[in-house]
Short mmCIF file of C-alpha atoms in Angstrom, two decimals:
data_model
loop_
_atom_site.label_atom_id
_atom_site.label_comp_id
_atom_site.label_asym_id
_atom_site.label_seq_id
_atom_site.Cartn_x
_atom_site.Cartn_y
_atom_site.Cartn_z
CA LEU A 387 -21.90 26.31 1.71
CA CYS A 388 -22.04 26.45 5.47
CA CYS A 389 -19.86 24.16 7.56
CA CYS A 390 -22.52 21.40 7.61
CA GLU A 391 -23.50 21.47 3.93
CA TYR A 392 -21.95 19.66 0.99
CA VAL A 393 -22.53 18.74 -2.63
CA ASP A 394 -23.27 15.01 -2.89
CA ARG A 395 -22.30 12.61 -5.66
CA ARG A 396 -25.45 13.50 -7.62
CA GLY A 397 -24.43 17.15 -7.66
CA GLU A 398 -27.18 18.21 -5.26
CA ARG A 399 -26.82 20.35 -2.18
CA ASN A 400 -27.25 18.35 1.02
CA HIS A 401 -26.92 18.72 4.78
CA LEU A 402 -25.31 16.54 7.46
CA ALA A 403 -28.56 16.49 9.43
CA ALA A 404 -30.20 14.60 6.55
CA GLY A 405 -27.79 11.69 6.91
CA CYS A 406 -30.34 8.87 6.54
CA CYS A 407 -33.06 10.85 4.77
CA ASP A 408 -33.94 10.44 1.11
CA CYS A 409 -32.05 7.18 0.68
CA PRO A 410 -34.14 4.75 -1.42
CA GLU A 411 -31.45 2.06 -1.30
CA LEU A 412 -31.40 2.05 2.50
CA ASP A 413 -35.20 2.15 2.71
CA ARG A 414 -35.59 -0.83 0.40
CA GLY A 415 -32.84 -2.72 2.23
CA CYS A 416 -34.49 -2.19 5.64
CA GLU A 417 -37.88 -3.14 4.24
CA ARG A 418 -36.55 -6.39 2.81
CA TRP A 419 -34.67 -7.11 6.04
CA LEU A 420 -37.82 -6.62 8.15
CA THR A 421 -39.86 -8.85 5.82
CA CYS A 422 -37.09 -11.50 5.78
CA ARG A 423 -36.48 -11.17 2.05
CA SER A 424 -33.08 -11.33 0.42
CA LEU A 425 -31.48 -8.21 -0.97
CA PRO A 426 -31.25 -7.79 -4.75
CA PRO A 427 -27.79 -8.07 -6.35
CA GLY A 428 -25.67 -4.97 -5.83
CA ALA A 429 -27.90 -3.54 -3.07
CA LEU A 430 -25.19 -3.66 -0.40
CA GLU A 431 -22.71 -1.93 -2.72
CA ARG A 432 -25.19 0.87 -3.43
CA ILE A 433 -25.94 1.32 0.27
CA ALA A 434 -22.21 1.36 1.05
CA ASP A 435 -21.61 3.99 -1.65
CA THR A 436 -24.37 6.16 -0.24
CA VAL A 437 -23.07 5.86 3.33
CA ALA A 438 -19.52 6.60 2.17
CA ASP A 439 -20.72 9.72 0.33
CA ARG A 440 -22.60 11.02 3.40
CA LEU A 441 -19.89 10.25 5.96
CA ARG A 442 -18.49 13.76 6.39
CA ILE A 443 -17.28 16.11 9.09
CA PRO A 444 -18.12 19.84 9.34
CA TRP A 445 -15.55 22.22 7.85
CA LEU A 446 -15.27 25.94 7.12
CA SER A 447 -15.96 25.78 3.37
CA GLY A 448 -18.37 22.84 3.58
CA ALA A 449 -18.48 19.36 5.07
CA VAL A 450 -15.43 17.31 4.14
CA LYS A 451 -15.81 13.70 3.05
CA VAL A 452 -14.14 11.12 5.29
CA ASN A 453 -12.55 8.10 3.65
CA VAL A 454 -14.34 5.06 5.10
CA SER A 455 -11.19 2.93 5.00
CA LEU A 456 -9.54 5.27 7.54
CA VAL A 457 -12.13 4.62 10.25
CA PRO A 458 -11.73 0.88 11.11
CA PRO A 459 -8.05 1.03 12.21
CA LEU A 460 -8.65 4.13 14.34
CA VAL A 461 -11.57 2.51 16.14
CA LEU A 462 -10.97 -1.24 16.15
CA LEU A 463 -7.24 -1.39 16.96
CA PRO A 464 -7.41 0.25 20.43
CA VAL A 465 -10.61 -1.62 21.29
CA LEU A 466 -9.24 -5.03 20.26
CA LEU A 467 -5.93 -4.52 22.06
CA HIS A 468 -7.64 -3.45 25.31
CA VAL A 469 -10.04 -6.40 25.11
CA ALA A 470 -7.15 -8.78 24.43
CA ALA A 471 -5.41 -7.53 27.58
CA LEU A 472 -8.32 -8.66 29.77
CA HIS A 473 -7.43 -12.36 29.59
CA PHE A 474 -4.85 -14.63 28.02
CA LEU A 475 -7.44 -16.57 25.97
CA LEU A 476 -9.00 -13.36 24.64
CA GLY A 477 -5.56 -12.18 23.60
CA LEU A 478 -4.86 -15.49 21.87
CA VAL A 479 -8.13 -15.36 19.89
CA ILE A 480 -7.82 -11.71 18.88
CA LEU A 481 -4.13 -11.79 17.95
CA THR A 482 -4.75 -14.95 15.90
CA SER A 483 -7.80 -13.65 14.05
CA LEU A 484 -6.48 -10.14 13.40
CA PRO A 485 -3.91 -11.17 10.74
CA ALA A 486 -6.54 -13.38 9.10
CA VAL A 487 -8.96 -10.44 8.85
CA VAL A 488 -6.26 -8.19 7.38
CA LEU A 489 -5.31 -10.83 4.79
CA TRP A 490 -8.98 -11.33 3.90
CA TYR A 491 -9.45 -7.61 3.36
CA TYR A 492 -6.30 -7.49 1.24
CA TYR A 493 -7.59 -10.34 -0.91
CA LEU A 494 -10.97 -8.60 -1.27
CA THR A 495 -9.52 -5.27 -2.40
CA HIS A 496 -6.89 -6.94 -4.61
CA ARG A 497 -9.55 -8.98 -6.40
CA ARG A 498 -11.64 -5.87 -7.02
CA LYS A 499 -8.57 -3.90 -8.13
CA GLU A 500 -9.35 -1.18 -5.58
CA ARG A 501 -7.00 1.29 -3.91
CA THR A 502 -7.59 1.71 -0.20
CA LEU A 503 -6.07 3.72 2.63
CA PHE A 504 -6.88 1.00 5.16
CA PHE A 505 -3.39 -0.54 5.27
CA LEU A 506 -1.57 2.81 5.27
CA SER A 507 -3.77 4.15 8.07
CA LEU A 508 -3.38 0.86 10.00
CA GLY A 509 0.40 1.06 9.75
CA LEU A 510 0.68 4.73 10.70
CA PHE A 511 -1.83 4.47 13.54
CA SER A 512 -0.13 1.32 14.85
CA LEU A 513 3.19 3.18 14.97
CA GLY A 514 1.69 6.15 16.77
CA TYR A 515 -0.44 4.12 19.18
CA MET A 516 2.37 1.72 20.11
CA TYR A 517 4.66 4.69 20.79
CA TYR A 518 1.96 6.32 22.92
CA LEU A 519 1.43 3.16 24.99
CA PHE A 520 5.19 2.79 25.39
CA LEU A 521 5.42 6.27 26.89
CA GLN A 522 2.26 5.78 28.91
CA GLU A 523 2.71 2.26 30.29
CA VAL A 524 6.39 1.25 30.02
CA VAL A 525 8.47 4.40 30.62
CA PRO A 526 6.81 5.30 33.99
CA ARG A 527 8.04 1.98 35.46
CA GLY A 528 11.52 3.53 35.64
CA HIS A 529 13.49 0.79 33.90
CA VAL A 530 13.92 2.65 30.58
CA ARG A 531 16.62 5.30 30.41
CA TYR A 532 16.20 8.68 28.80
CA SER A 533 18.78 7.86 26.12
CA GLN A 534 16.83 4.74 25.15
CA VAL A 535 13.64 6.76 24.74
CA VAL A 536 15.53 9.22 22.53
CA ALA A 537 16.95 6.38 20.40
CA LEU A 538 13.49 4.86 19.95
CA THR A 539 12.05 8.26 19.04
CA CYS A 540 14.79 8.86 16.47
CA GLY A 541 14.10 5.47 14.91
CA LEU A 542 10.40 6.31 14.64
CA ILE A 543 11.16 9.68 13.03
CA LEU A 544 13.57 8.12 10.52
CA THR A 545 10.94 5.52 9.64
CA LEU A 546 8.34 8.21 8.95
CA ILE A 547 10.80 10.26 6.87
CA ALA A 548 11.71 7.24 4.74
CA LEU A 549 8.02 6.36 4.43
CA SER A 550 7.14 9.86 3.23
CA ARG A 551 9.92 9.60 0.64
CA ALA A 552 8.62 6.21 -0.48
CA LYS A 553 5.18 7.75 -0.95
CA LYS A 554 6.48 10.11 -3.64
CA ASP A 555 6.67 9.51 -7.39
CA PRO A 556 7.84 5.91 -7.95
CA GLY A 557 8.93 6.75 -11.50
CA TYR A 558 5.74 7.22 -13.49
CA LEU A 559 6.25 7.39 -17.22
CA PRO A 560 4.98 10.70 -18.63
CA LEU A 561 1.79 10.22 -20.55
CA PRO A 562 1.70 11.17 -24.23
CA ALA A 563 -0.15 14.33 -25.09
CA SER A 564 -2.85 12.26 -26.76
CA ALA A 565 -3.46 10.23 -23.60
CA GLU A 566 -3.53 13.36 -21.42
CA LYS A 567 -6.07 15.03 -23.67
CA SER A 568 -8.20 11.90 -23.72
CA THR A 569 -8.13 11.77 -19.92
CA ARG A 570 -9.28 15.38 -19.65
CA GLN A 571 -12.11 14.72 -22.14
CA ASP A 572 -11.00 17.42 -24.51
CA LEU A 573 -11.34 17.29 -28.27
CA PRO A 574 -7.87 16.33 -29.47
CA ASN A 575 -6.96 16.20 -33.14
CA LYS A 576 -6.27 12.50 -33.14
CA SER A 577 -7.81 9.39 -34.53
CA VAL A 578 -7.65 5.87 -33.15
CA ARG A 579 -7.88 3.08 -35.66
CA GLY A 580 -7.68 -0.65 -35.23
CA SER A 581 -5.24 -2.72 -37.21
CA SER A 582 -5.81 -6.20 -38.51
CA ASN A 583 -4.00 -7.82 -35.59
CA GLY A 584 -6.01 -6.01 -32.92
CA LEU A 585 -3.39 -3.39 -32.02
CA HIS A 586 -4.48 0.23 -31.69
CA VAL A 587 -2.94 2.69 -34.14
CA VAL A 588 -2.68 6.18 -32.68
CA THR A 589 -2.02 9.10 -35.02
CA VAL A 590 -1.57 12.54 -33.56
CA SER A 591 -2.09 15.35 -36.03
CA GLY A 592 -1.92 19.10 -35.80
CA ALA A 593 1.13 18.98 -33.51
CA ALA A 594 4.87 18.74 -33.80
CA SER A 595 6.63 15.43 -33.37
CA GLY A 596 8.25 16.61 -30.13
CA ARG A 597 5.97 16.87 -27.11
CA ALA A 598 6.85 18.61 -23.85
CA VAL A 599 5.46 16.44 -21.08
CA ASN A 600 6.41 17.10 -17.44
CA GLY A 601 9.36 19.15 -18.58
CA GLU A 602 10.72 16.45 -20.89
CA VAL A 603 10.66 16.49 -24.64
CA LYS A 604 9.05 13.32 -25.89
CA SER A 605 8.28 12.18 -29.41
CA TYR A 606 5.60 9.67 -30.19
CA SER A 607 4.73 7.83 -33.34
CA ARG A 608 2.11 5.42 -34.47
CA MET A 609 2.12 1.72 -33.74
CA SER A 610 1.72 -0.20 -36.94
CA ALA A 611 1.61 -3.83 -37.92
CA GLU A 612 5.12 -3.57 -39.36
CA GLU A 613 6.72 -2.70 -36.01
CA PRO A 614 9.11 -5.29 -34.49
CA GLU A 615 7.57 -7.90 -32.25
CA SER A 616 9.49 -6.59 -29.21
CA VAL A 617 7.95 -3.13 -29.68
CA LYS A 618 4.46 -4.59 -29.97
CA LYS A 619 5.06 -6.60 -26.82
CA ASP A 620 6.02 -3.52 -24.81
CA TRP A 621 3.17 -1.36 -26.10
CA CYS A 622 0.78 -0.24 -23.36
CA ALA A 623 -2.65 0.29 -24.86
CA LYS A 624 -3.96 2.01 -21.72
CA CYS A 625 -1.18 4.60 -21.42
CA GLN A 626 -0.65 4.67 -25.22
CA LEU A 627 3.13 4.45 -25.06
CA VAL A 628 5.94 1.96 -25.47
CA LYS A 629 7.27 0.84 -22.11
CA PRO A 630 11.05 0.88 -21.53
CA ALA A 631 12.82 -2.25 -20.41
CA ARG A 632 11.66 -3.50 -16.97
CA ALA A 633 8.79 -0.98 -16.84
CA GLY A 634 5.30 -2.20 -16.10
CA HIS A 635 1.71 -0.99 -15.96
CA CYS A 636 0.07 -0.92 -12.52
CA ARG A 637 -3.59 -1.77 -12.78
CA LEU A 638 -4.35 -0.08 -9.44
CA CYS A 639 -2.59 3.23 -10.15
CA GLY A 640 -3.47 3.16 -13.85
CA ARG A 641 0.05 4.29 -14.84
CA CYS A 642 3.23 2.77 -16.22
CA VAL A 643 6.18 2.83 -13.81
CA ARG A 644 9.89 2.55 -14.57
CA ARG A 645 11.39 -0.66 -13.18
CA LEU A 646 8.11 -1.57 -11.50
CA ASP A 647 8.61 -3.89 -8.55
CA HIS A 648 5.10 -4.15 -7.12
CA HIS A 649 2.17 -2.13 -5.82
CA CYS A 650 2.52 -1.93 -2.05
CA VAL A 651 -0.75 -1.59 -0.14
CA TRP A 652 1.13 -0.43 2.99
CA ILE A 653 2.16 2.81 1.27
CA ASN A 654 -0.81 2.86 -1.14
CA SER A 655 1.58 3.40 -4.05
CA CYS A 656 3.82 1.56 -6.46
CA VAL A 657 7.43 0.68 -5.72
CA GLY A 658 9.54 1.58 -8.71
CA GLU A 659 12.80 3.05 -9.84
CA GLN A 660 12.53 6.34 -7.95
CA ASN A 661 11.32 5.13 -4.55
CA HIS A 662 12.64 1.57 -4.21
CA GLN A 663 15.60 2.68 -2.09
CA ALA A 664 13.34 4.70 0.21
CA PHE A 665 11.02 1.69 0.51
CA ILE A 666 13.91 -0.53 1.66
CA LEU A 667 15.06 2.17 4.09
CA ALA A 668 11.56 2.47 5.56
CA LEU A 669 11.36 -1.29 6.09
CA SER A 670 14.85 -1.39 7.64
CA PHE A 671 14.22 1.51 10.01
CA PHE A 672 10.89 0.00 11.01
CA MET A 673 12.47 -3.38 11.74
CA LEU A 674 15.23 -1.90 13.89
CA THR A 675 12.84 0.40 15.76
CA ALA A 676 10.24 -2.31 16.35
CA VAL A 677 12.77 -4.87 17.59
CA TYR A 678 14.34 -2.28 19.87
CA GLY A 679 10.96 -1.24 21.30
CA ILE A 680 9.93 -4.88 21.85
CA THR A 681 13.23 -5.56 23.65
CA LEU A 682 12.84 -2.54 25.95
CA THR A 683 9.26 -3.48 26.81
CA LEU A 684 10.07 -7.12 27.57
CA HIS A 685 13.04 -6.11 29.72
CA THR A 686 10.64 -3.93 31.72
CA ILE A 687 7.68 -6.27 32.26
CA CYS A 688 9.67 -9.55 32.32
CA ARG A 689 12.71 -8.75 34.39
CA GLY A 690 15.62 -11.18 34.31
CA ARG A 691 14.62 -13.00 31.11
CA THR A 692 15.95 -12.79 27.61
CA PRO A 693 13.56 -11.11 25.13
CA PHE A 694 12.99 -14.25 23.06
CA LEU A 695 12.22 -16.40 26.10
CA ALA A 696 10.07 -13.66 27.68
CA LEU A 697 8.00 -13.44 24.52
CA PHE A 698 6.75 -17.00 25.06
CA TYR A 699 7.02 -17.32 28.84
CA CYS A 700 6.52 -14.28 31.04
CA PRO A 701 5.05 -15.14 34.47
CA GLY A 702 3.11 -12.30 35.97
CA ALA A 703 2.42 -10.57 32.64
CA TYR A 704 -1.31 -10.68 33.40
CA SER A 705 -0.95 -9.83 37.09
CA ASP A 706 -2.09 -6.25 36.43
CA TYR A 707 -3.83 -4.60 33.51
CA SER A 708 -0.90 -2.34 32.59
CA SER A 709 1.50 -5.28 32.21
CA ALA A 710 -1.12 -7.28 30.31
CA LEU A 711 -1.71 -4.41 27.88
CA SER A 712 2.03 -3.96 27.33
CA PHE A 713 2.51 -7.69 26.76
CA THR A 714 -0.40 -7.79 24.31
CA CYS A 715 1.07 -4.86 22.37
CA VAL A 716 4.43 -6.65 22.30
CA TRP A 717 2.85 -9.64 20.65
CA TYR A 718 0.96 -7.42 18.20
CA CYS A 719 4.24 -5.68 17.28
CA ALA A 720 5.97 -9.07 16.98
CA ILE A 721 3.36 -10.31 14.50
CA VAL A 722 3.59 -7.15 12.40
CA THR A 723 7.39 -7.17 12.58
CA ALA A 724 7.52 -10.79 11.44
CA GLY A 725 5.38 -9.94 8.42
CA MET A 726 7.46 -6.90 7.51
CA GLY A 727 10.64 -8.88 8.10
CA TYR A 728 9.51 -11.47 5.55
CA ILE A 729 8.82 -8.70 3.02
CA LEU A 730 12.24 -7.16 3.69
CA LEU A 731 13.95 -10.54 3.30
CA ILE A 732 12.31 -11.14 -0.08
CA GLN A 733 13.26 -7.64 -1.20
CA LEU A 734 16.91 -8.08 -0.19
CA LEU A 735 17.11 -11.42 -1.99
CA ASN A 736 15.52 -9.97 -5.12
CA ILE A 737 18.01 -7.09 -5.10
CA SER A 738 20.89 -9.56 -4.73
CA TYR A 739 19.72 -11.35 -7.89
CA ASN A 740 18.61 -8.12 -9.64
CA VAL A 741 15.05 -9.23 -10.15
CA THR A 742 11.81 -7.42 -9.33
CA GLU A 743 8.65 -8.91 -7.88
CA ARG A 744 6.87 -8.31 -11.18
CA GLU A 745 9.60 -10.08 -13.14
CA ALA A 746 9.58 -12.99 -10.71
CA ARG A 747 5.81 -13.33 -11.04
CA LEU A 748 5.99 -13.27 -14.84
CA ALA A 749 8.84 -15.80 -14.79
CA LEU A 750 6.75 -18.16 -12.66
CA ARG A 751 3.78 -17.74 -15.01
CA ASP A 752 5.88 -18.42 -18.12
CA ASN A 753 8.05 -21.05 -16.39
CA THR A 754 11.24 -19.24 -17.38
CA GLY A 755 12.88 -18.71 -13.97
CA ARG A 756 14.80 -20.83 -11.47
CA ARG A 757 13.61 -21.27 -7.89
CA LEU A 758 16.45 -20.65 -5.46
CA LEU A 759 16.77 -20.79 -1.67
CA GLY A 760 13.70 -22.94 -1.26
CA GLY A 761 11.58 -20.80 -3.56
CA LEU A 762 12.24 -17.53 -1.73
CA VAL A 763 13.71 -15.95 -4.87
CA ILE A 764 13.15 -16.48 -8.58
CA ASP A 765 16.26 -15.94 -10.68
CA THR A 766 15.34 -14.98 -14.23
CA GLY A 767 19.00 -14.70 -15.24
CA GLN A 768 18.22 -11.77 -17.51
CA TYR A 769 19.71 -8.96 -15.43
CA ASN A 770 21.77 -10.90 -12.88
CA ARG A 771 25.39 -9.65 -13.04
CA GLY A 772 26.66 -10.90 -9.70
CA PHE A 773 26.03 -9.89 -6.10
CA LEU A 774 28.21 -6.75 -6.02
CA CYS A 775 27.15 -5.49 -9.44
CA ASN A 776 23.48 -6.08 -8.61
CA TRP A 777 23.71 -4.07 -5.40
CA GLY A 778 25.72 -1.37 -7.14
CA HIS A 779 22.96 -1.12 -9.74
CA PHE A 780 20.31 -0.85 -7.02
CA LEU A 781 22.20 1.81 -5.06
CA SER A 782 22.53 3.89 -8.22
CA LEU A 783 18.79 3.92 -8.93
CA GLY A 784 17.45 7.46 -9.23
CA SER A 785 20.91 9.02 -8.86
CA SER A 786 21.31 9.63 -12.58
CA PRO A 787 18.78 10.84 -15.16
CA PRO A 788 16.69 7.95 -16.50
CA GLN A 789 17.79 6.48 -19.78
CA ARG A 790 15.92 7.33 -22.90
CA SER A 791 12.83 5.24 -22.96
CA ALA A 792 11.69 3.14 -25.88
CA GLU A 793 8.99 5.61 -26.92
CA ASP A 794 11.71 8.20 -27.59
CA ILE A 795 13.18 6.18 -30.42
CA VAL A 796 10.03 4.77 -32.04
#
């Protein structure tokens, strides 16, 4: 393939120059639009899939596909912030509607059970773009010292390091050999039979009872109708294994995770036993860095006022475009920081009561938990051993080898 060629989703060789050519879905859509007829069901999804497949950039070994969810933050965020800096009313409308649009998109992807890089790219680009505008618009005014710029830069670097650690393995349970072979569409020597109560019975033949998966020796056995009720309850039919205590299956990642807390769209990954500490560190570093950057900016453009008062009343903020842009970015950072601060608060409260988001949600569904602190935390009482013991348990996550899971002793 040359730099402008690629193999499309139908397995055919295509060229970037033929971006809108040979697209029946787009042709029919334009024809119906010109004749004022409604589109058939699923037409927009098919057109979007075709556009997403053909959105590529030239590369040495062939055109590389660009994830569509990466594009809106890179384009819309700078445009909206610069437009909001033109007038106070424009800033009010844009900064009010932006969180609503983000929440709507989250609801849309969550309902469709889709993974997207939109929120991760929005977060990373917001960090980079706010830092760039700080150096470009605030530092040249001469009111920020060199040591303060260094401190802000260190906070940004620590946030990115913690975020990269949180993006790693959250504690996925190793799949049984039978599930791995089924995923790869091989021909495994296994048979899947249904029992009278609807549970799947998996029998693996032609192999030893011990399986080496991801460097660990695992043994798996069949699930039968005579198994205890607790074992049946923890059986994951999708991963074909018995989940350990507090583990859960993520429907977005398609894997079971040890001590699953929740699937975070901001890191596009689950938060579990192995990365929960890094997730809290990333949120904490972000909060400290964002508050420090907001304070420095407000001290620069609103001289003589406290940061909290200057956030709501800053005369002369729209006297020139540079100050207006800085003030608009401050409010954007304040909105994002408030949202992340709420997430961090809930996380800290859950850790103090040794409960995960997943367990709190299940307790609310089954009406088995107690609402505390005005409903901010749900205490299930199952793992709560006191404030100090709960935090000691959290700080020890991932420091020792994981306990033998339930599938080891079936």
